[in-house]
């Protein structure tokens, strides 16, 4: 856990932090509300939210070890919850916003998770997704696939300097393989949550989705 953030920065060529901060900036108008950090892990994005003045964060993760670790670092404005994005334990419309960084590709059912985010977020709320991307154009997809499968594990091994057993960053490879392309994920977010902007970085290998929750979205456009 202590080397997770620095290794993430290393393998994303220094973009992971700035993209998290970009997503946090998009959600700024929801500072006084409850904001869900789904797949909170060791709490990197929640820490940035709290430093930015967000008042109440719910950090959700299936791993009790990770939410305990995040809680130990983040204090009383951070509320840890053990759970999964596919089945959120929140009342309808109880959240102002949802952020999920490098975690949406880990969930078993992406469509169900997005429906849950939409259900738990109030009208006028927002969703920010930061993740590894899968470009729609075959050439760039192959290039990013090559980086993820062959170069990223070597960089991660180098960055961790043998301080972990095995190479936990290899877990990215199967999750990237099952990932939808950027455009497919954009369509899914728009269907479940509301109108969404996709920002691509690193040839589409890193993405930020910024979506607004319109209650009438589904009724008007489907
Ligand atoms: C790569 S970590 C990202 C952690 C953190 N969000 C960050 O930005 O550094 C992915 C996290 O997603 C969590 N996760 C896996 N399946 C999940 C699910 N179904 N619902 C919510 N979180 C999940 C994992 O336990 C892990 O902590």
XYZ file of C-alpha atoms in Angstrom, residues 18-189:
172
model
C -3.305 15.148 -12.322
C -6.244 13.141 -13.726
C -7.548 12.417 -10.216
C -7.296 16.151 -9.464
C -9.097 16.983 -12.697
C -11.990 14.678 -11.706
C -12.074 16.246 -8.230
C -12.230 19.740 -9.796
C -15.212 18.641 -11.927
C -17.101 17.659 -8.746
C -16.259 20.855 -6.793
C -19.782 22.260 -6.750
C -20.758 19.194 -4.653
C -18.269 19.933 -1.842
C -20.902 20.262 0.937
C -22.724 17.036 -0.031
C -22.049 13.342 0.489
C -19.634 12.110 -2.179
C -18.989 8.425 -2.831
C -15.454 7.268 -3.704
C -16.223 3.854 -5.190
C -13.345 1.350 -5.118
C -11.572 3.637 -2.659
C -8.565 1.300 -2.230
C -5.923 2.914 0.018
C -7.760 6.254 -0.198
C -5.672 8.276 -2.648
C -8.622 10.019 -4.356
C -10.483 10.508 -1.062
C -7.423 12.251 0.366
C -7.387 14.631 -2.618
C -11.133 15.293 -2.167
C -10.680 16.110 1.526
C -7.653 18.336 0.832
C -9.809 20.151 -1.742
C -12.433 21.003 0.873
C -15.028 18.272 0.327
C -16.888 17.801 3.585
C -18.104 14.193 3.712
C -16.699 11.257 1.788
C -18.010 7.695 1.759
C -15.222 5.321 0.745
C -16.547 2.004 -0.562
C -14.460 -1.073 -1.283
C -14.950 -4.859 -1.019
C -11.638 -5.121 0.864
C -11.942 -4.525 4.612
C -8.140 -4.172 4.804
C -8.134 -1.331 2.282
C -11.027 0.604 3.850
C -9.390 0.216 7.295
C -6.110 1.507 5.902
C -7.900 4.444 4.206
C -9.785 5.269 7.425
C -6.551 5.258 9.445
C -5.149 7.938 7.119
C -8.198 10.101 6.488
C -9.932 10.862 9.784
C -13.478 11.742 10.754
C -14.756 13.268 7.495
C -14.151 9.897 5.818
C -16.794 7.212 6.268
C -15.602 3.707 5.328
C -18.057 1.174 3.854
C -17.326 -2.422 2.877
C -19.373 -3.227 -0.223
C -19.453 -3.460 -3.987
C -20.450 -0.916 -6.631
C -22.981 -3.371 -8.102
C -25.085 -3.272 -4.917
C -24.784 0.062 -3.103
C -26.129 0.342 0.447
C -27.464 3.920 -0.023
C -30.925 5.431 -0.344
C -32.048 6.753 -3.740
C -30.748 10.270 -4.374
C -28.761 10.395 -1.129
C -25.416 11.285 -2.784
C -24.373 14.546 -4.428
C -21.681 12.923 -6.549
C -19.685 9.771 -7.234
C -16.009 9.432 -8.126
C -14.356 6.193 -9.130
C -10.650 6.182 -9.998
C -8.911 3.170 -11.557
C -11.660 0.963 -10.173
C -14.572 0.797 -12.633
C -12.676 -1.706 -14.767
C -12.347 -3.948 -11.671
C -16.080 -4.360 -11.042
C -17.741 -7.575 -12.214
C -20.750 -5.813 -13.787
C -20.062 -2.310 -15.144
C -23.642 -1.642 -16.336
C -25.142 -2.583 -12.974
C -22.566 -0.440 -11.130
C -23.414 2.603 -13.270
C -27.145 2.029 -12.666
C -26.418 1.914 -8.932
C -24.409 5.166 -9.113
C -27.324 6.807 -10.946
C -29.891 5.516 -8.447
C -27.938 6.742 -5.411
C -27.131 10.187 -6.901
C -29.633 13.049 -6.614
C -30.945 15.019 -9.614
C -28.282 17.501 -10.671
C -25.533 15.343 -9.170
C -22.419 14.221 -11.015
C -20.168 11.267 -11.760
C -16.421 11.339 -12.474
C -14.621 8.228 -13.734
C -10.842 8.080 -14.121
C -9.383 4.904 -15.550
C -7.088 3.202 -17.978
C -8.655 3.521 -21.413
C -9.105 1.213 -24.386
C -8.887 3.236 -27.612
C -11.570 2.657 -30.251
C -9.113 2.718 -33.147
C -7.419 -0.678 -33.570
C -3.881 0.621 -34.095
C -3.852 2.693 -30.875
C -5.648 -0.111 -29.006
C -2.866 -2.559 -30.011
C -0.211 -0.072 -28.953
C -1.787 0.524 -25.534
C -2.401 -3.255 -25.190
C 1.300 -3.849 -25.850
C 2.249 -1.239 -23.248
C -0.109 -2.724 -20.628
C 0.929 -6.347 -21.246
C 4.677 -5.991 -21.808
C 6.112 -2.642 -20.711
C 3.969 -1.581 -17.731
C 4.781 -4.759 -15.674
C 8.538 -4.115 -16.132
C 8.184 -0.459 -15.088
C 6.069 -1.502 -12.067
C 8.638 -4.133 -11.051
C 11.355 -1.515 -11.310
C 9.325 1.036 -9.304
C 8.511 -1.387 -6.493
C 12.205 -2.478 -6.312
C 11.240 -5.944 -5.034
C 9.365 -4.473 -2.036
C 6.254 -6.544 -2.918
C 5.936 -10.277 -3.360
C 5.190 -10.933 -7.017
C 4.022 -8.031 -9.140
C 0.520 -6.885 -8.051
C 0.362 -4.430 -10.971
C 0.089 -7.411 -13.349
C -3.565 -7.554 -12.187
C -4.162 -4.616 -14.540
C -3.633 -6.881 -17.583
C -6.798 -9.072 -17.325
C -8.958 -6.122 -16.262
C -7.770 -4.112 -19.298
C -8.487 -7.091 -21.607
C -12.129 -7.308 -20.516
C -12.598 -3.530 -20.631
C -15.007 -1.963 -23.154
C -13.597 0.553 -25.620
C -13.722 4.223 -24.608
C -16.680 4.999 -26.872
C -18.618 1.918 -25.681
C -18.082 2.962 -22.068
C -19.130 6.528 -22.881
C -22.404 5.199 -24.383
C -23.007 3.020 -21.329
C -22.467 5.945 -18.930
